[in-house]
GROMACS .gro file of N, CA and C in nm:
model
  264
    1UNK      N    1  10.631  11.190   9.089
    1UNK     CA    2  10.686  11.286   8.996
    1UNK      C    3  10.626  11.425   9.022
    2UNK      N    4  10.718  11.504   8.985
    2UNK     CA    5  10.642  11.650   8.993
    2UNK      C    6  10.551  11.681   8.930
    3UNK      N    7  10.572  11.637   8.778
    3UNK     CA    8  10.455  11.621   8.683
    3UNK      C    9  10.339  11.522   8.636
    4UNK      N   10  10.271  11.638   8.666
    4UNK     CA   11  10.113  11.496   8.635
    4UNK      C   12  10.062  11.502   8.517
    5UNK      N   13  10.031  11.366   8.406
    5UNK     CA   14   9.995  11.322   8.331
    5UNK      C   15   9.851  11.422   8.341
    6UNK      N   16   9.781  11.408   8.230
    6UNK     CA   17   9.639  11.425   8.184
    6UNK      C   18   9.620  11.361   8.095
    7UNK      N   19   9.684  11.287   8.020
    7UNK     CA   20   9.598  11.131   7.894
    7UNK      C   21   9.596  11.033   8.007
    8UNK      N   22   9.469  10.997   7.936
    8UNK     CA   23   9.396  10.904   7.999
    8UNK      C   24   9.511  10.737   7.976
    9UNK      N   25   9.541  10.782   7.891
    9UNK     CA   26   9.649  10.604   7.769
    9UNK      C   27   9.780  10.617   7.910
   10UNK      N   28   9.876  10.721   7.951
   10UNK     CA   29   9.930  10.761   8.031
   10UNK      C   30   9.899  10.729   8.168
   11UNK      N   31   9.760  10.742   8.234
   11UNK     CA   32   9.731  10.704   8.367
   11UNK      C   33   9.689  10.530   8.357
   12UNK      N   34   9.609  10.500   8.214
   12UNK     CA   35   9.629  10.364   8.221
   12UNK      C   36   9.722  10.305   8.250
   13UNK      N   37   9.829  10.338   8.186
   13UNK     CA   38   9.982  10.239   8.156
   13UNK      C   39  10.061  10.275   8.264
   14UNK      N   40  10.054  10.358   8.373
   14UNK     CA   41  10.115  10.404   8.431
   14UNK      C   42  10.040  10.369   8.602
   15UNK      N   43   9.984  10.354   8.547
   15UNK     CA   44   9.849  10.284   8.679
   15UNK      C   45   9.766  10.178   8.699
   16UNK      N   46   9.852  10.093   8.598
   16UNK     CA   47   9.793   9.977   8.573
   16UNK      C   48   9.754   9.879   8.694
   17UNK      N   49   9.635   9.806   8.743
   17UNK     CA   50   9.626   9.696   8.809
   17UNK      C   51   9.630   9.550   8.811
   18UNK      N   52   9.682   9.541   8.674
   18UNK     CA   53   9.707   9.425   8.589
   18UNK      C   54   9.836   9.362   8.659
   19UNK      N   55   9.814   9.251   8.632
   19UNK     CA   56   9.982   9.188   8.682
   19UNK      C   57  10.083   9.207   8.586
   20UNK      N   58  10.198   9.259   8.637
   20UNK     CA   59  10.312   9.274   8.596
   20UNK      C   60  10.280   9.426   8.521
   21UNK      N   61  10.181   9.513   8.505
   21UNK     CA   62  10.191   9.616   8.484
   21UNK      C   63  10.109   9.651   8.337
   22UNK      N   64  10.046   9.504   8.298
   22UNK     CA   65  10.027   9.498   8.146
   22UNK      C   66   9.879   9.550   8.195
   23UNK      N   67   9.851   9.605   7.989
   23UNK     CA   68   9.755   9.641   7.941
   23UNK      C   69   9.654   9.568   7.806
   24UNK      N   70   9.531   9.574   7.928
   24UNK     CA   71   9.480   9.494   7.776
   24UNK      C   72   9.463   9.582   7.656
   25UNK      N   73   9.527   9.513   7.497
   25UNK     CA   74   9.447   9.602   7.407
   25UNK      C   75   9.347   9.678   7.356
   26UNK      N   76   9.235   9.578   7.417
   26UNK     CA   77   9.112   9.631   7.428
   26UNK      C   78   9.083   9.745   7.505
   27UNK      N   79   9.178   9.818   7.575
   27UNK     CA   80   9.102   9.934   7.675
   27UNK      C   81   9.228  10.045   7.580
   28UNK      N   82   9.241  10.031   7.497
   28UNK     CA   83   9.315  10.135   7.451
   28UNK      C   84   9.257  10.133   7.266
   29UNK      N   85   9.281  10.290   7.229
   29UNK     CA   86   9.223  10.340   7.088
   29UNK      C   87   9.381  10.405   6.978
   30UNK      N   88   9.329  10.360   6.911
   30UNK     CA   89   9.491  10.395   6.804
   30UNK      C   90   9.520  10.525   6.814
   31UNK      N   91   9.385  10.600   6.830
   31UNK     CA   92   9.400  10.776   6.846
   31UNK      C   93   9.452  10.821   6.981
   32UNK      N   94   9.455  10.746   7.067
   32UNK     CA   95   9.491  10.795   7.189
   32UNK      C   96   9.689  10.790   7.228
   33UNK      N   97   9.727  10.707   7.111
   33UNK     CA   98   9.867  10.697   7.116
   33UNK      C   99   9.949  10.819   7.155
   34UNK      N  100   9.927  10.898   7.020
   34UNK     CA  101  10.061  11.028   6.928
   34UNK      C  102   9.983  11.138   7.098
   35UNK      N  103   9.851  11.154   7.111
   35UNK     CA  104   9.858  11.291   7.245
   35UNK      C  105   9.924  11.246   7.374
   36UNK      N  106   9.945  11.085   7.359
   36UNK     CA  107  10.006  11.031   7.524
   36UNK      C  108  10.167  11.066   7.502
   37UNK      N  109  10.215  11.001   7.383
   37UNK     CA  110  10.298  11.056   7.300
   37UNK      C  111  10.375  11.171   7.340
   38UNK      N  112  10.316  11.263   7.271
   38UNK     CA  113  10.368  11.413   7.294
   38UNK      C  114  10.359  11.452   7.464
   39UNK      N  115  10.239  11.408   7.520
   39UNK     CA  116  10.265  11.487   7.647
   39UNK      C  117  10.361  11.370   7.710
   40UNK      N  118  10.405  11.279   7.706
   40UNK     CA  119  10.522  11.181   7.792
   40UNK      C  120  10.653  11.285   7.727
   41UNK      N  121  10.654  11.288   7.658
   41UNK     CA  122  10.784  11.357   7.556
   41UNK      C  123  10.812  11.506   7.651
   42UNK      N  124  10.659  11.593   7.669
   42UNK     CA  125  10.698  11.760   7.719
   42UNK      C  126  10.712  11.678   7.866
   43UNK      N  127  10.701  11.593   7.916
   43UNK     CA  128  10.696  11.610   8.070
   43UNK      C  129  10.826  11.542   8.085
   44UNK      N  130  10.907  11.464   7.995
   44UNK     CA  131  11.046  11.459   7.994
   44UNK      C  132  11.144  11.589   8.007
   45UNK      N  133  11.076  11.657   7.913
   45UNK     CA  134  11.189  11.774   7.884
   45UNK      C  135  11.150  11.854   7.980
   46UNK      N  136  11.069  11.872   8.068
   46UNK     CA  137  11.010  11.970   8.221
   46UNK      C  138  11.108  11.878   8.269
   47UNK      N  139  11.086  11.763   8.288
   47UNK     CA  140  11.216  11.666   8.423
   47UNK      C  141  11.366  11.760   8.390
   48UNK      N  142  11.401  11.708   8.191
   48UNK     CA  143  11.514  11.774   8.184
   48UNK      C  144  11.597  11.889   8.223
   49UNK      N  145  11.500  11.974   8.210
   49UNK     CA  146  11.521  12.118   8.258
   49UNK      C  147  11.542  12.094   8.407
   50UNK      N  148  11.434  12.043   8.517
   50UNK     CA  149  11.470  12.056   8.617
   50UNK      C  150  11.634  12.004   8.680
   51UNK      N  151  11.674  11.917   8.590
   51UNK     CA  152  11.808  11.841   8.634
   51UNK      C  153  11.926  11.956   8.565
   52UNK      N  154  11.882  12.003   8.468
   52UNK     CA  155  11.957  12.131   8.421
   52UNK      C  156  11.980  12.229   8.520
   53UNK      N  157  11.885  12.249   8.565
   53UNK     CA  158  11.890  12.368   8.609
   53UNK      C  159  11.904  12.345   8.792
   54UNK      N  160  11.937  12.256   8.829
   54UNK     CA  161  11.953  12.203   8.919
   54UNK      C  162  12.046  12.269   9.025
   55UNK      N  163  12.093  12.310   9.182
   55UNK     CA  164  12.160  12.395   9.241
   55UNK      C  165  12.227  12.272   9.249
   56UNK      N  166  12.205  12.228   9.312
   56UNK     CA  167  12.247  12.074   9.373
   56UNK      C  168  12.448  12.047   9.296
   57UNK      N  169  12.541  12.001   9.376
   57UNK     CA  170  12.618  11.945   9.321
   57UNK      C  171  12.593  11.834   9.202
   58UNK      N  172  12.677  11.863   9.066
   58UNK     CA  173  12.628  11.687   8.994
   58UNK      C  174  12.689  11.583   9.090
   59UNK      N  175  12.594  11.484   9.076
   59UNK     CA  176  12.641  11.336   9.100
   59UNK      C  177  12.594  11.272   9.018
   60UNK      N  178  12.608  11.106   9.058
   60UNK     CA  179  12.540  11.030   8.960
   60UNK      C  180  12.437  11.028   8.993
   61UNK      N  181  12.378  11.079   9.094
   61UNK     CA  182  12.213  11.025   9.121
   61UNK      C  183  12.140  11.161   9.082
   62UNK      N  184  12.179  11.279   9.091
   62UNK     CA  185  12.129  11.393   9.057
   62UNK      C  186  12.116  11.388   8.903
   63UNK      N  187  12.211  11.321   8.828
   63UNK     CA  188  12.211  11.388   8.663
   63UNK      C  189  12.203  11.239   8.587
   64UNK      N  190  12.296  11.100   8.624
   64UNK     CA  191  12.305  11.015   8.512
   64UNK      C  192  12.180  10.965   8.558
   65UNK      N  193  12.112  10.892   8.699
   65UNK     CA  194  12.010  10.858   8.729
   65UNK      C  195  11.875  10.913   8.681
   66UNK      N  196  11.879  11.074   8.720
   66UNK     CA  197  11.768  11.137   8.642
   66UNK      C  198  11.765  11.181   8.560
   67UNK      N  199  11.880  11.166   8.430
   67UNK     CA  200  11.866  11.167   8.295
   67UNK      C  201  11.750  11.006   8.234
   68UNK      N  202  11.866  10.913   8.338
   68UNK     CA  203  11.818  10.787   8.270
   68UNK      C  204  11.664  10.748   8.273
   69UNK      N  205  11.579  10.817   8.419
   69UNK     CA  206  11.462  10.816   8.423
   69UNK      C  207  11.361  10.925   8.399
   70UNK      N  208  11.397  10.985   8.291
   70UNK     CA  209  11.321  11.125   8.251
   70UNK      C  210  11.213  11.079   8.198
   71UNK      N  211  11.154  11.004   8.142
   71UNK     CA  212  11.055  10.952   7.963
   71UNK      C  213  11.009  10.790   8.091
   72UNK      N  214  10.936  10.761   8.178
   72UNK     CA  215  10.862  10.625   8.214
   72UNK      C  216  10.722  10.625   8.107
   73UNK      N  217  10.639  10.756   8.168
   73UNK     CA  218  10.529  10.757   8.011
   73UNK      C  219  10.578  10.716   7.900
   74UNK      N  220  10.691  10.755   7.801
   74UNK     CA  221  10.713  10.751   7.752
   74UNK      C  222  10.768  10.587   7.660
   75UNK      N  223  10.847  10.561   7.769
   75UNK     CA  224  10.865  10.392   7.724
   75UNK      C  225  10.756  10.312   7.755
   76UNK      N  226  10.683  10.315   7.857
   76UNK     CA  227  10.557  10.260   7.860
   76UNK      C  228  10.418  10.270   7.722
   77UNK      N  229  10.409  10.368   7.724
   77UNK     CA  230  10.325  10.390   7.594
   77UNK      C  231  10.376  10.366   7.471
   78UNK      N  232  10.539  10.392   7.471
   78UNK     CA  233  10.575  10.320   7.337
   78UNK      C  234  10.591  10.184   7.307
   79UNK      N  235  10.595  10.123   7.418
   79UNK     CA  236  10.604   9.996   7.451
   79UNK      C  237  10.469   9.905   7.426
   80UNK      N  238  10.360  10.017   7.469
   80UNK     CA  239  10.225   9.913   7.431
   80UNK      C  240  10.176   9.944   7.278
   81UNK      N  241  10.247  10.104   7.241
   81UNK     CA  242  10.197  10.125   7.097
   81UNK      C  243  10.234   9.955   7.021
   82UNK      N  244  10.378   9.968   7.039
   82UNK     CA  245  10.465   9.886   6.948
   82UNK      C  246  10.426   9.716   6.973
   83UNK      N  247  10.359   9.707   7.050
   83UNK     CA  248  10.273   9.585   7.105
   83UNK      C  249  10.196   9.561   7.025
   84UNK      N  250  10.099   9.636   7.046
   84UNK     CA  251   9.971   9.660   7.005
   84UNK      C  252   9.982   9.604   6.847
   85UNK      N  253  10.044   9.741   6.739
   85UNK     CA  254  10.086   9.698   6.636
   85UNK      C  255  10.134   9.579   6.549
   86UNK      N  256  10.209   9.551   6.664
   86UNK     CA  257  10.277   9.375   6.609
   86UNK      C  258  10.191   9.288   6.605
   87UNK      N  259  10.030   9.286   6.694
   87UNK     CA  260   9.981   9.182   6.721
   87UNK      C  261   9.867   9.228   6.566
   88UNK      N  262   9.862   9.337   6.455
   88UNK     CA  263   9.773   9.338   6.335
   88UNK      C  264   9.795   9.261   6.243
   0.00000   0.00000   0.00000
């Protein structure tokens, strides 16, 4: 990606060495959620813009493809928030 993460919850989940990609609960803090959060969210809308603003002819791989993969931080971390949670 063009854009690089700086939460730490973000390079975990996103760099995981775990099989299949998982995270143990234990290496993650309830506070570290909402800042992985927000920065997965601005580094979507930096992707967005770039596909906006794009020279390139649309296709499907230029706009529906990289619409569909804008937010990976994003489902990932929401994915272990919403984990996490279920298992209290």
């Amino acid at each position: 990606s063009v854009f690089m993460a700086k939460s730490p919850l973000i390079s975990l989940v996103m760099n995981s060495s775990h099989p299949f990609g998982s995270i143990s609960f234990l290496q993650v803090e309830n506070k570290e959620f909402l800042p992985a959060l927000k920065e997965g969210i601005d580094l979507a809308l930096k992707r967005m813009e770039l596909v906006k603003n794009s020279a390139e002819i649309p296709s499907f791989d230029n706009v529906i493809l990289a619409l569909e993969n804008l937010s990976p931080e994003v489902e990932k971390v929401s994915g272990l928030f919403f984990n996490t949670h279920s298992t209290m």
